[in-house]
């Protein structure tokens, strides 16, 4: 499921699980948050760093697409890959500049 891909992208961005450690007593609450479309917040310094880093911003945007509350409206994993590739190519230096680096 692409929602799970969103969780993976969240973990990459924050180095934390999106809903914390999954304990039995929390499962029902987490299901309720997910069903309501409540996205796990990105907190702390990470939020500020994302704003200034195009690569992290692209990952965050892809993550948000994965968290579409309606499963039938979520993009496919291929579409998420395309979003990330487009961001990568947009931010890559052109051939001439790469040689200089």
PDB file of N, CA and C in Angstrom:
ATOM      1  N   UNK A   1       0.840  -1.178   0.000  1.00  0.00           N
ATOM      2  CA  UNK A   1       0.000   0.000   0.000  1.00  0.00           C
ATOM      3  C   UNK A   1       0.887   1.245   0.000  1.00  0.00           C
ATOM      4  N   UNK A   2       0.472   2.235  -0.747  1.00  0.00           N
ATOM      5  CA  UNK A   2       1.255   3.458  -0.886  1.00  0.00           C
ATOM      6  C   UNK A   2       1.283   4.245   0.429  1.00  0.00           C
ATOM      7  N   UNK A   3       0.267   4.082   1.251  1.00  0.00           N
ATOM      8  CA  UNK A   3       0.280   4.739   2.560  1.00  0.00           C
ATOM      9  C   UNK A   3       1.520   4.303   3.346  1.00  0.00           C
ATOM     10  N   UNK A   4       1.844   3.028   3.271  1.00  0.00           N
ATOM     11  CA  UNK A   4       3.030   2.504   3.959  1.00  0.00           C
ATOM     12  C   UNK A   4       4.305   3.129   3.389  1.00  0.00           C
ATOM     13  N   UNK A   5       4.317   3.406   2.097  1.00  0.00           N
ATOM     14  CA  UNK A   5       5.452   4.104   1.489  1.00  0.00           C
ATOM     15  C   UNK A   5       5.585   5.493   2.112  1.00  0.00           C
ATOM     16  N   UNK A   6       4.467   6.135   2.365  1.00  0.00           N
ATOM     17  CA  UNK A   6       4.491   7.430   3.054  1.00  0.00           C
ATOM     18  C   UNK A   6       5.127   7.311   4.424  1.00  0.00           C
ATOM     19  N   UNK A   7       4.814   6.225   5.131  1.00  0.00           N
ATOM     20  CA  UNK A   7       5.429   5.999   6.443  1.00  0.00           C
ATOM     21  C   UNK A   7       6.940   5.823   6.318  1.00  0.00           C
ATOM     22  N   UNK A   8       7.358   5.123   5.286  1.00  0.00           N
ATOM     23  CA  UNK A   8       8.792   4.930   5.052  1.00  0.00           C
ATOM     24  C   UNK A   8       9.470   6.275   4.762  1.00  0.00           C
ATOM     25  N   UNK A   9       8.846   7.088   3.930  1.00  0.00           N
ATOM     26  CA  UNK A   9       9.409   8.404   3.614  1.00  0.00           C
ATOM     27  C   UNK A   9       9.456   9.285   4.870  1.00  0.00           C
ATOM     28  N   UNK A  10       8.428   9.180   5.713  1.00  0.00           N
ATOM     29  CA  UNK A  10       8.420   9.915   6.976  1.00  0.00           C
ATOM     30  C   UNK A  10       9.622   9.500   7.823  1.00  0.00           C
ATOM     31  N   UNK A  11       9.860   8.203   7.908  1.00  0.00           N
ATOM     32  CA  UNK A  11      10.986   7.695   8.700  1.00  0.00           C
ATOM     33  C   UNK A  11      12.325   8.174   8.153  1.00  0.00           C
ATOM     34  N   UNK A  12      12.433   8.250   6.830  1.00  0.00           N
ATOM     35  CA  UNK A  12      13.660   8.756   6.210  1.00  0.00           C
ATOM     36  C   UNK A  12      13.875  10.219   6.595  1.00  0.00           C
ATOM     37  N   UNK A  13      12.809  11.003   6.566  1.00  0.00           N
ATOM     38  CA  UNK A  13      12.916  12.430   6.884  1.00  0.00           C
ATOM     39  C   UNK A  13      13.239  12.696   8.348  1.00  0.00           C
ATOM     40  N   UNK A  14      12.627  11.933   9.223  1.00  0.00           N
ATOM     41  CA  UNK A  14      12.679  12.271  10.638  1.00  0.00           C
ATOM     42  C   UNK A  14      13.513  11.315  11.494  1.00  0.00           C
ATOM     43  N   UNK A  15      13.838  10.168  10.967  1.00  0.00           N
ATOM     44  CA  UNK A  15      14.497   9.061  11.688  1.00  0.00           C
ATOM     45  C   UNK A  15      13.626   8.509  12.818  1.00  0.00           C
ATOM     46  N   UNK A  16      12.322   8.748  12.733  1.00  0.00           N
ATOM     47  CA  UNK A  16      11.372   8.240  13.725  1.00  0.00           C
ATOM     48  C   UNK A  16      10.194   7.571  13.009  1.00  0.00           C
ATOM     49  N   UNK A  17       9.538   6.674  13.706  1.00  0.00           N
ATOM     50  CA  UNK A  17       8.312   6.090  13.175  1.00  0.00           C
ATOM     51  C   UNK A  17       7.227   7.167  13.195  1.00  0.00           C
ATOM     52  N   UNK A  18       6.362   7.180  12.186  1.00  0.00           N
ATOM     53  CA  UNK A  18       5.373   8.258  12.088  1.00  0.00           C
ATOM     54  C   UNK A  18       4.382   8.324  13.248  1.00  0.00           C
ATOM     55  N   UNK A  19       4.076   7.215  13.845  1.00  0.00           N
ATOM     56  CA  UNK A  19       3.098   7.202  14.941  1.00  0.00           C
ATOM     57  C   UNK A  19       3.710   6.676  16.237  1.00  0.00           C
ATOM     58  N   UNK A  20       5.030   6.682  16.319  1.00  0.00           N
ATOM     59  CA  UNK A  20       5.696   6.161  17.504  1.00  0.00           C
ATOM     60  C   UNK A  20       5.727   4.643  17.472  1.00  0.00           C
ATOM     61  N   UNK A  21       6.207   4.067  18.553  1.00  0.00           N
ATOM     62  CA  UNK A  21       6.256   2.595  18.623  1.00  0.00           C
ATOM     63  C   UNK A  21       4.840   2.052  18.672  1.00  0.00           C
ATOM     64  N   UNK A  22       4.588   1.039  17.890  1.00  0.00           N
ATOM     65  CA  UNK A  22       3.247   0.490  17.787  1.00  0.00           C
ATOM     66  C   UNK A  22       3.014  -0.534  18.897  1.00  0.00           C
ATOM     67  N   UNK A  23       2.413  -0.069  19.954  1.00  0.00           N
ATOM     68  CA  UNK A  23       2.045  -0.925  21.083  1.00  0.00           C
ATOM     69  C   UNK A  23       0.585  -1.325  20.916  1.00  0.00           C
ATOM     70  N   UNK A  24       0.226  -2.474  21.446  1.00  0.00           N
ATOM     71  CA  UNK A  24      -1.149  -2.960  21.314  1.00  0.00           C
ATOM     72  C   UNK A  24      -2.178  -1.937  21.781  1.00  0.00           C
ATOM     73  N   UNK A  25      -1.888  -1.283  22.888  1.00  0.00           N
ATOM     74  CA  UNK A  25      -2.863  -0.343  23.441  1.00  0.00           C
ATOM     75  C   UNK A  25      -3.045   0.908  22.575  1.00  0.00           C
ATOM     76  N   UNK A  26      -2.147   1.157  21.626  1.00  0.00           N
ATOM     77  CA  UNK A  26      -2.225   2.341  20.762  1.00  0.00           C
ATOM     78  C   UNK A  26      -2.824   2.050  19.395  1.00  0.00           C
ATOM     79  N   UNK A  27      -2.946   0.800  19.041  1.00  0.00           N
ATOM     80  CA  UNK A  27      -3.368   0.439  17.682  1.00  0.00           C
ATOM     81  C   UNK A  27      -4.714   1.045  17.297  1.00  0.00           C
ATOM     82  N   UNK A  28      -5.675   0.993  18.189  1.00  0.00           N
ATOM     83  CA  UNK A  28      -7.005   1.526  17.868  1.00  0.00           C
ATOM     84  C   UNK A  28      -6.955   3.036  17.648  1.00  0.00           C
ATOM     85  N   UNK A  29      -6.198   3.728  18.482  1.00  0.00           N
ATOM     86  CA  UNK A  29      -6.065   5.178  18.326  1.00  0.00           C
ATOM     87  C   UNK A  29      -5.392   5.525  16.997  1.00  0.00           C
ATOM     88  N   UNK A  30      -4.356   4.781  16.642  1.00  0.00           N
ATOM     89  CA  UNK A  30      -3.648   5.026  15.384  1.00  0.00           C
ATOM     90  C   UNK A  30      -4.581   4.762  14.200  1.00  0.00           C
ATOM     91  N   UNK A  31      -5.338   3.684  14.250  1.00  0.00           N
ATOM     92  CA  UNK A  31      -6.304   3.399  13.177  1.00  0.00           C
ATOM     93  C   UNK A  31      -7.289   4.552  13.025  1.00  0.00           C
ATOM     94  N   UNK A  32      -7.732   5.102  14.148  1.00  0.00           N
ATOM     95  CA  UNK A  32      -8.671   6.217  14.120  1.00  0.00           C
ATOM     96  C   UNK A  32      -8.034   7.449  13.473  1.00  0.00           C
ATOM     97  N   UNK A  33      -6.790   7.755  13.823  1.00  0.00           N
ATOM     98  CA  UNK A  33      -6.083   8.896  13.220  1.00  0.00           C
ATOM     99  C   UNK A  33      -5.934   8.716  11.715  1.00  0.00           C
ATOM    100  N   UNK A  34      -5.554   7.515  11.315  1.00  0.00           N
ATOM    101  CA  UNK A  34      -5.367   7.225   9.885  1.00  0.00           C
ATOM    102  C   UNK A  34      -6.697   7.356   9.152  1.00  0.00           C
ATOM    103  N   UNK A  35      -7.759   6.792   9.723  1.00  0.00           N
ATOM    104  CA  UNK A  35      -9.064   6.830   9.046  1.00  0.00           C
ATOM    105  C   UNK A  35      -9.597   8.258   8.921  1.00  0.00           C
ATOM    106  N   UNK A  36      -9.191   9.136   9.837  1.00  0.00           N
ATOM    107  CA  UNK A  36      -9.610  10.538   9.773  1.00  0.00           C
ATOM    108  C   UNK A  36      -8.711  11.371   8.862  1.00  0.00           C
ATOM    109  N   UNK A  37      -7.660  10.752   8.330  1.00  0.00           N
ATOM    110  CA  UNK A  37      -6.749  11.470   7.430  1.00  0.00           C
ATOM    111  C   UNK A  37      -5.786  12.388   8.150  1.00  0.00           C
ATOM    112  N   UNK A  38      -5.568  12.142   9.427  1.00  0.00           N
ATOM    113  CA  UNK A  38      -4.652  12.985  10.201  1.00  0.00           C
ATOM    114  C   UNK A  38      -3.219  12.519   9.942  1.00  0.00           C
ATOM    115  N   UNK A  39      -2.441  13.415   9.382  1.00  0.00           N
ATOM    116  CA  UNK A  39      -1.068  13.114   8.982  1.00  0.00           C
ATOM    117  C   UNK A  39      -0.152  13.284  10.195  1.00  0.00           C
ATOM    118  N   UNK A  40       0.804  12.362  10.379  1.00  0.00           N
ATOM    119  CA  UNK A  40       1.725  12.533  11.507  1.00  0.00           C
ATOM    120  C   UNK A  40       2.547  13.813  11.337  1.00  0.00           C
ATOM    121  N   UNK A  41       2.649  14.591  12.393  1.00  0.00           N
ATOM    122  CA  UNK A  41       3.361  15.867  12.275  1.00  0.00           C
ATOM    123  C   UNK A  41       4.874  15.678  12.204  1.00  0.00           C
ATOM    124  N   UNK A  42       5.495  16.579  11.496  1.00  0.00           N
ATOM    125  CA  UNK A  42       6.967  16.643  11.496  1.00  0.00           C
ATOM    126  C   UNK A  42       7.316  17.771  12.450  1.00  0.00           C
ATOM    127  N   UNK A  43       8.067  17.435  13.472  1.00  0.00           N
ATOM    128  CA  UNK A  43       8.325  18.412  14.530  1.00  0.00           C
ATOM    129  C   UNK A  43       9.813  18.689  14.681  1.00  0.00           C
ATOM    130  N   UNK A  44      10.099  19.695  15.457  1.00  0.00           N
ATOM    131  CA  UNK A  44      11.480  20.007  15.811  1.00  0.00           C
ATOM    132  C   UNK A  44      12.276  20.627  14.688  1.00  0.00           C
ATOM    133  N   UNK A  45      13.572  20.433  14.788  1.00  0.00           N
ATOM    134  CA  UNK A  45      14.506  21.030  13.833  1.00  0.00           C
ATOM    135  C   UNK A  45      14.298  20.512  12.422  1.00  0.00           C
ATOM    136  N   UNK A  46      13.816  19.296  12.306  1.00  0.00           N
ATOM    137  CA  UNK A  46      13.646  18.692  10.974  1.00  0.00           C
ATOM    138  C   UNK A  46      12.740  19.556  10.113  1.00  0.00           C
ATOM    139  N   UNK A  47      11.684  20.084  10.703  1.00  0.00           N
ATOM    140  CA  UNK A  47      10.734  20.911   9.954  1.00  0.00           C
ATOM    141  C   UNK A  47      11.442  22.111   9.313  1.00  0.00           C
ATOM    142  N   UNK A  48      12.342  22.733  10.060  1.00  0.00           N
ATOM    143  CA  UNK A  48      13.074  23.894   9.549  1.00  0.00           C
ATOM    144  C   UNK A  48      14.088  23.499   8.481  1.00  0.00           C
ATOM    145  N   UNK A  49      14.739  22.372   8.668  1.00  0.00           N
ATOM    146  CA  UNK A  49      15.738  21.911   7.704  1.00  0.00           C
ATOM    147  C   UNK A  49      15.074  21.576   6.370  1.00  0.00           C
ATOM    148  N   UNK A  50      13.913  20.955   6.412  1.00  0.00           N
ATOM    149  CA  UNK A  50      13.202  20.583   5.184  1.00  0.00           C
ATOM    150  C   UNK A  50      12.932  21.811   4.323  1.00  0.00           C
ATOM    151  N   UNK A  51      12.564  22.911   4.958  1.00  0.00           N
ATOM    152  CA  UNK A  51      12.241  24.143   4.223  1.00  0.00           C
ATOM    153  C   UNK A  51      13.415  24.659   3.409  1.00  0.00           C
ATOM    154  N   UNK A  52      14.635  24.334   3.822  1.00  0.00           N
ATOM    155  CA  UNK A  52      15.811  24.885   3.159  1.00  0.00           C
ATOM    156  C   UNK A  52      16.545  23.868   2.287  1.00  0.00           C
ATOM    157  N   UNK A  53      15.990  22.669   2.148  1.00  0.00           N
ATOM    158  CA  UNK A  53      16.680  21.614   1.410  1.00  0.00           C
ATOM    159  C   UNK A  53      15.729  21.038   0.359  1.00  0.00           C
ATOM    160  N   UNK A  54      16.048  21.262  -0.913  1.00  0.00           N
ATOM    161  CA  UNK A  54      15.158  20.827  -1.997  1.00  0.00           C
ATOM    162  C   UNK A  54      14.930  19.321  -2.011  1.00  0.00           C
ATOM    163  N   UNK A  55      15.953  18.550  -1.699  1.00  0.00           N
ATOM    164  CA  UNK A  55      15.807  17.089  -1.713  1.00  0.00           C
ATOM    165  C   UNK A  55      14.841  16.632  -0.616  1.00  0.00           C
ATOM    166  N   UNK A  56      14.998  17.183   0.575  1.00  0.00           N
ATOM    167  CA  UNK A  56      14.104  16.821   1.675  1.00  0.00           C
ATOM    168  C   UNK A  56      12.683  17.314   1.417  1.00  0.00           C
ATOM    169  N   UNK A  57      12.566  18.477   0.805  1.00  0.00           N
ATOM    170  CA  UNK A  57      11.252  19.001   0.450  1.00  0.00           C
ATOM    171  C   UNK A  57      10.553  18.088  -0.559  1.00  0.00           C
ATOM    172  N   UNK A  58      11.305  17.557  -1.513  1.00  0.00           N
ATOM    173  CA  UNK A  58      10.740  16.625  -2.494  1.00  0.00           C
ATOM    174  C   UNK A  58      10.264  15.348  -1.814  1.00  0.00           C
ATOM    175  N   UNK A  59      11.040  14.854  -0.859  1.00  0.00           N
ATOM    176  CA  UNK A  59      10.630  13.652  -0.119  1.00  0.00           C
ATOM    177  C   UNK A  59       9.369  13.946   0.689  1.00  0.00           C
ATOM    178  N   UNK A  60       9.318  15.112   1.316  1.00  0.00           N
ATOM    179  CA  UNK A  60       8.126  15.466   2.089  1.00  0.00           C
ATOM    180  C   UNK A  60       6.895  15.563   1.176  1.00  0.00           C
ATOM    181  N   UNK A  61       7.037  16.187   0.021  1.00  0.00           N
ATOM    182  CA  UNK A  61       5.911  16.300  -0.904  1.00  0.00           C
ATOM    183  C   UNK A  61       5.427  14.930  -1.364  1.00  0.00           C
ATOM    184  N   UNK A  62       6.361  14.033  -1.651  1.00  0.00           N
ATOM    185  CA  UNK A  62       5.994  12.670  -2.043  1.00  0.00           C
ATOM    186  C   UNK A  62       5.281  11.967  -0.896  1.00  0.00           C
ATOM    187  N   UNK A  63       5.781  12.158   0.316  1.00  0.00           N
ATOM    188  CA  UNK A  63       5.164  11.566   1.500  1.00  0.00           C
ATOM    189  C   UNK A  63       3.721  12.034   1.647  1.00  0.00           C
ATOM    190  N   UNK A  64       3.492  13.323   1.476  1.00  0.00           N
ATOM    191  CA  UNK A  64       2.140  13.866   1.618  1.00  0.00           C
ATOM    192  C   UNK A  64       1.191  13.285   0.571  1.00  0.00           C
ATOM    193  N   UNK A  65       1.685  13.030  -0.628  1.00  0.00           N
ATOM    194  CA  UNK A  65       0.853  12.381  -1.646  1.00  0.00           C
ATOM    195  C   UNK A  65       0.447  10.977  -1.196  1.00  0.00           C
ATOM    196  N   UNK A  66       1.353  10.287  -0.562  1.00  0.00           N
ATOM    197  CA  UNK A  66       1.074   8.925  -0.074  1.00  0.00           C
ATOM    198  C   UNK A  66       0.018   8.919   1.025  1.00  0.00           C
ATOM    199  N   UNK A  67      -0.077  10.010   1.767  1.00  0.00           N
ATOM    200  CA  UNK A  67      -1.002  10.090   2.886  1.00  0.00           C
ATOM    201  C   UNK A  67      -2.403  10.569   2.486  1.00  0.00           C
ATOM    202  N   UNK A  68      -2.707  10.578   1.202  1.00  0.00           N
ATOM    203  CA  UNK A  68      -4.067  10.913   0.754  1.00  0.00           C
ATOM    204  C   UNK A  68      -5.048  10.033   1.523  1.00  0.00           C
ATOM    205  N   UNK A  69      -6.029  10.660   2.216  1.00  0.00           N
ATOM    206  CA  UNK A  69      -6.949   9.868   3.035  1.00  0.00           C
ATOM    207  C   UNK A  69      -7.779   8.843   2.255  1.00  0.00           C
ATOM    208  N   UNK A  70      -8.133   9.163   1.027  1.00  0.00           N
ATOM    209  CA  UNK A  70      -8.942   8.248   0.220  1.00  0.00           C
ATOM    210  C   UNK A  70      -8.017   7.310  -0.553  1.00  0.00           C
ATOM    211  N   UNK A  71      -8.001   6.031  -0.198  1.00  0.00           N
ATOM    212  CA  UNK A  71      -7.088   5.085  -0.864  1.00  0.00           C
ATOM    213  C   UNK A  71      -7.238   5.040  -2.390  1.00  0.00           C
ATOM    214  N   UNK A  72      -8.429   5.285  -2.893  1.00  0.00           N
ATOM    215  CA  UNK A  72      -8.624   5.232  -4.353  1.00  0.00           C
ATOM    216  C   UNK A  72      -8.022   6.440  -5.057  1.00  0.00           C
ATOM    217  N   UNK A  73      -7.732   7.500  -4.300  1.00  0.00           N
ATOM    218  CA  UNK A  73      -7.137   8.708  -4.884  1.00  0.00           C
ATOM    219  C   UNK A  73      -5.625   8.769  -4.699  1.00  0.00           C
ATOM    220  N   UNK A  74      -5.065   7.811  -3.935  1.00  0.00           N
ATOM    221  CA  UNK A  74      -3.614   7.808  -3.735  1.00  0.00           C
ATOM    222  C   UNK A  74      -2.909   7.450  -5.024  1.00  0.00           C
ATOM    223  N   UNK A  75      -1.765   8.077  -5.271  1.00  0.00           N
ATOM    224  CA  UNK A  75      -0.983   7.717  -6.451  1.00  0.00           C
ATOM    225  C   UNK A  75      -0.383   6.324  -6.285  1.00  0.00           C
ATOM    226  N   UNK A  76       0.059   5.777  -7.383  1.00  0.00           N
ATOM    227  CA  UNK A  76       0.753   4.485  -7.332  1.00  0.00           C
ATOM    228  C   UNK A  76       2.197   4.720  -6.882  1.00  0.00           C
ATOM    229  N   UNK A  77       2.861   3.665  -6.518  1.00  0.00           N
ATOM    230  CA  UNK A  77       4.277   3.768  -6.154  1.00  0.00           C
ATOM    231  C   UNK A  77       5.082   4.289  -7.346  1.00  0.00           C
ATOM    232  N   UNK A  78       4.703   3.896  -8.537  1.00  0.00           N
ATOM    233  CA  UNK A  78       5.390   4.381  -9.749  1.00  0.00           C
ATOM    234  C   UNK A  78       5.235   5.890  -9.886  1.00  0.00           C
ATOM    235  N   UNK A  79       4.040   6.392  -9.599  1.00  0.00           N
ATOM    236  CA  UNK A  79       3.808   7.837  -9.685  1.00  0.00           C
ATOM    237  C   UNK A  79       4.634   8.581  -8.624  1.00  0.00           C
ATOM    238  N   UNK A  80       4.756   8.000  -7.451  1.00  0.00           N
ATOM    239  CA  UNK A  80       5.600   8.606  -6.406  1.00  0.00           C
ATOM    240  C   UNK A  80       7.056   8.618  -6.870  1.00  0.00           C
ATOM    241  N   UNK A  81       7.501   7.518  -7.465  1.00  0.00           N
ATOM    242  CA  UNK A  81       8.873   7.460  -7.994  1.00  0.00           C
ATOM    243  C   UNK A  81       9.083   8.541  -9.047  1.00  0.00           C
ATOM    244  N   UNK A  82       8.085   8.741  -9.902  1.00  0.00           N
ATOM    245  CA  UNK A  82       8.191   9.780 -10.931  1.00  0.00           C
ATOM    246  C   UNK A  82       8.298  11.175 -10.324  1.00  0.00           C
ATOM    247  N   UNK A  83       7.535  11.436  -9.265  1.00  0.00           N
ATOM    248  CA  UNK A  83       7.608  12.722  -8.564  1.00  0.00           C
ATOM    249  C   UNK A  83       9.018  12.941  -8.022  1.00  0.00           C
ATOM    250  N   UNK A  84       9.572  11.904  -7.407  1.00  0.00           N
ATOM    251  CA  UNK A  84      10.920  12.021  -6.841  1.00  0.00           C
ATOM    252  C   UNK A  84      11.982  12.167  -7.935  1.00  0.00           C
ATOM    253  N   UNK A  85      11.820  11.428  -9.028  1.00  0.00           N
ATOM    254  CA  UNK A  85      12.774  11.554 -10.140  1.00  0.00           C
ATOM    255  C   UNK A  85      12.723  12.942 -10.765  1.00  0.00           C
ATOM    256  N   UNK A  86      11.527  13.469 -10.912  1.00  0.00           N
ATOM    257  CA  UNK A  86      11.379  14.811 -11.479  1.00  0.00           C
ATOM    258  C   UNK A  86      12.101  15.832 -10.591  1.00  0.00           C
ATOM    259  N   UNK A  87      11.942  15.705  -9.284  1.00  0.00           N
ATOM    260  CA  UNK A  87      12.624  16.617  -8.354  1.00  0.00           C
ATOM    261  C   UNK A  87      14.135  16.441  -8.435  1.00  0.00           C
ATOM    262  N   UNK A  88      14.575  15.209  -8.562  1.00  0.00           N
ATOM    263  CA  UNK A  88      16.003  14.935  -8.674  1.00  0.00           C
ATOM    264  C   UNK A  88      16.579  15.596  -9.923  1.00  0.00           C
ATOM    265  N   UNK A  89      15.910  15.404 -11.054  1.00  0.00           N
ATOM    266  CA  UNK A  89      16.408  15.980 -12.309  1.00  0.00           C
ATOM    267  C   UNK A  89      16.351  17.502 -12.289  1.00  0.00           C
ATOM    268  N   UNK A  90      15.345  18.047 -11.632  1.00  0.00           N
ATOM    269  CA  UNK A  90      15.224  19.505 -11.541  1.00  0.00           C
ATOM    270  C   UNK A  90      16.401  20.099 -10.772  1.00  0.00           C
ATOM    271  N   UNK A  91      16.881  19.375  -9.788  1.00  0.00           N
ATOM    272  CA  UNK A  91      17.932  19.900  -8.924  1.00  0.00           C
ATOM    273  C   UNK A  91      19.335  19.446  -9.293  1.00  0.00           C
ATOM    274  N   UNK A  92      19.447  18.619 -10.326  1.00  0.00           N
ATOM    275  CA  UNK A  92      20.779  18.180 -10.759  1.00  0.00           C
ATOM    276  C   UNK A  92      21.433  19.268 -11.596  1.00  0.00           C
ATOM    277  N   UNK A  93      22.711  19.466 -11.406  1.00  0.00           N
ATOM    278  CA  UNK A  93      23.400  20.416 -12.275  1.00  0.00           C
ATOM    279  C   UNK A  93      23.435  19.877 -13.707  1.00  0.00           C
ATOM    280  N   UNK A  94      23.485  20.789 -14.678  1.00  0.00           N
ATOM    281  CA  UNK A  94      23.566  20.324 -16.063  1.00  0.00           C
ATOM    282  C   UNK A  94      24.941  19.693 -16.317  1.00  0.00           C
ATOM    283  N   UNK A  95      25.087  19.080 -17.490  1.00  0.00           N
ATOM    284  CA  UNK A  95      26.313  18.344 -17.807  1.00  0.00           C
ATOM    285  C   UNK A  95      27.566  19.193 -17.640  1.00  0.00           C
ATOM    286  N   UNK A  96      27.503  20.396 -18.152  1.00  0.00           N
ATOM    287  CA  UNK A  96      28.653  21.283 -18.097  1.00  0.00           C
ATOM    288  C   UNK A  96      29.035  21.565 -16.635  1.00  0.00           C
ATOM    289  N   UNK A  97      28.052  21.818 -15.807  1.00  0.00           N
ATOM    290  CA  UNK A  97      28.327  22.092 -14.397  1.00  0.00           C
ATOM    291  C   UNK A  97      28.841  20.877 -13.672  1.00  0.00           C
ATOM    292  N   UNK A  98      28.317  19.666 -14.003  1.00  0.00           N
ATOM    293  CA  UNK A  98      28.782  18.433 -13.360  1.00  0.00           C
ATOM    294  C   UNK A  98      30.265  18.217 -13.619  1.00  0.00           C
ATOM    295  N   UNK A  99      30.714  18.511 -14.821  1.00  0.00           N
ATOM    296  CA  UNK A  99      32.136  18.353 -15.148  1.00  0.00           C
ATOM    297  C   UNK A  99      32.983  19.263 -14.278  1.00  0.00           C
ATOM    298  N   UNK A 100      32.486  20.453 -14.034  1.00  0.00           N
ATOM    299  CA  UNK A 100      33.205  21.417 -13.220  1.00  0.00           C
ATOM    300  C   UNK A 100      33.323  20.975 -11.776  1.00  0.00           C
ATOM    301  N   UNK A 101      32.315  20.234 -11.303  1.00  0.00           N
ATOM    302  CA  UNK A 101      32.336  19.761  -9.917  1.00  0.00           C
ATOM    303  C   UNK A 101      33.337  18.659  -9.804  1.00  0.00           C
TER     304      UNK A 101
END
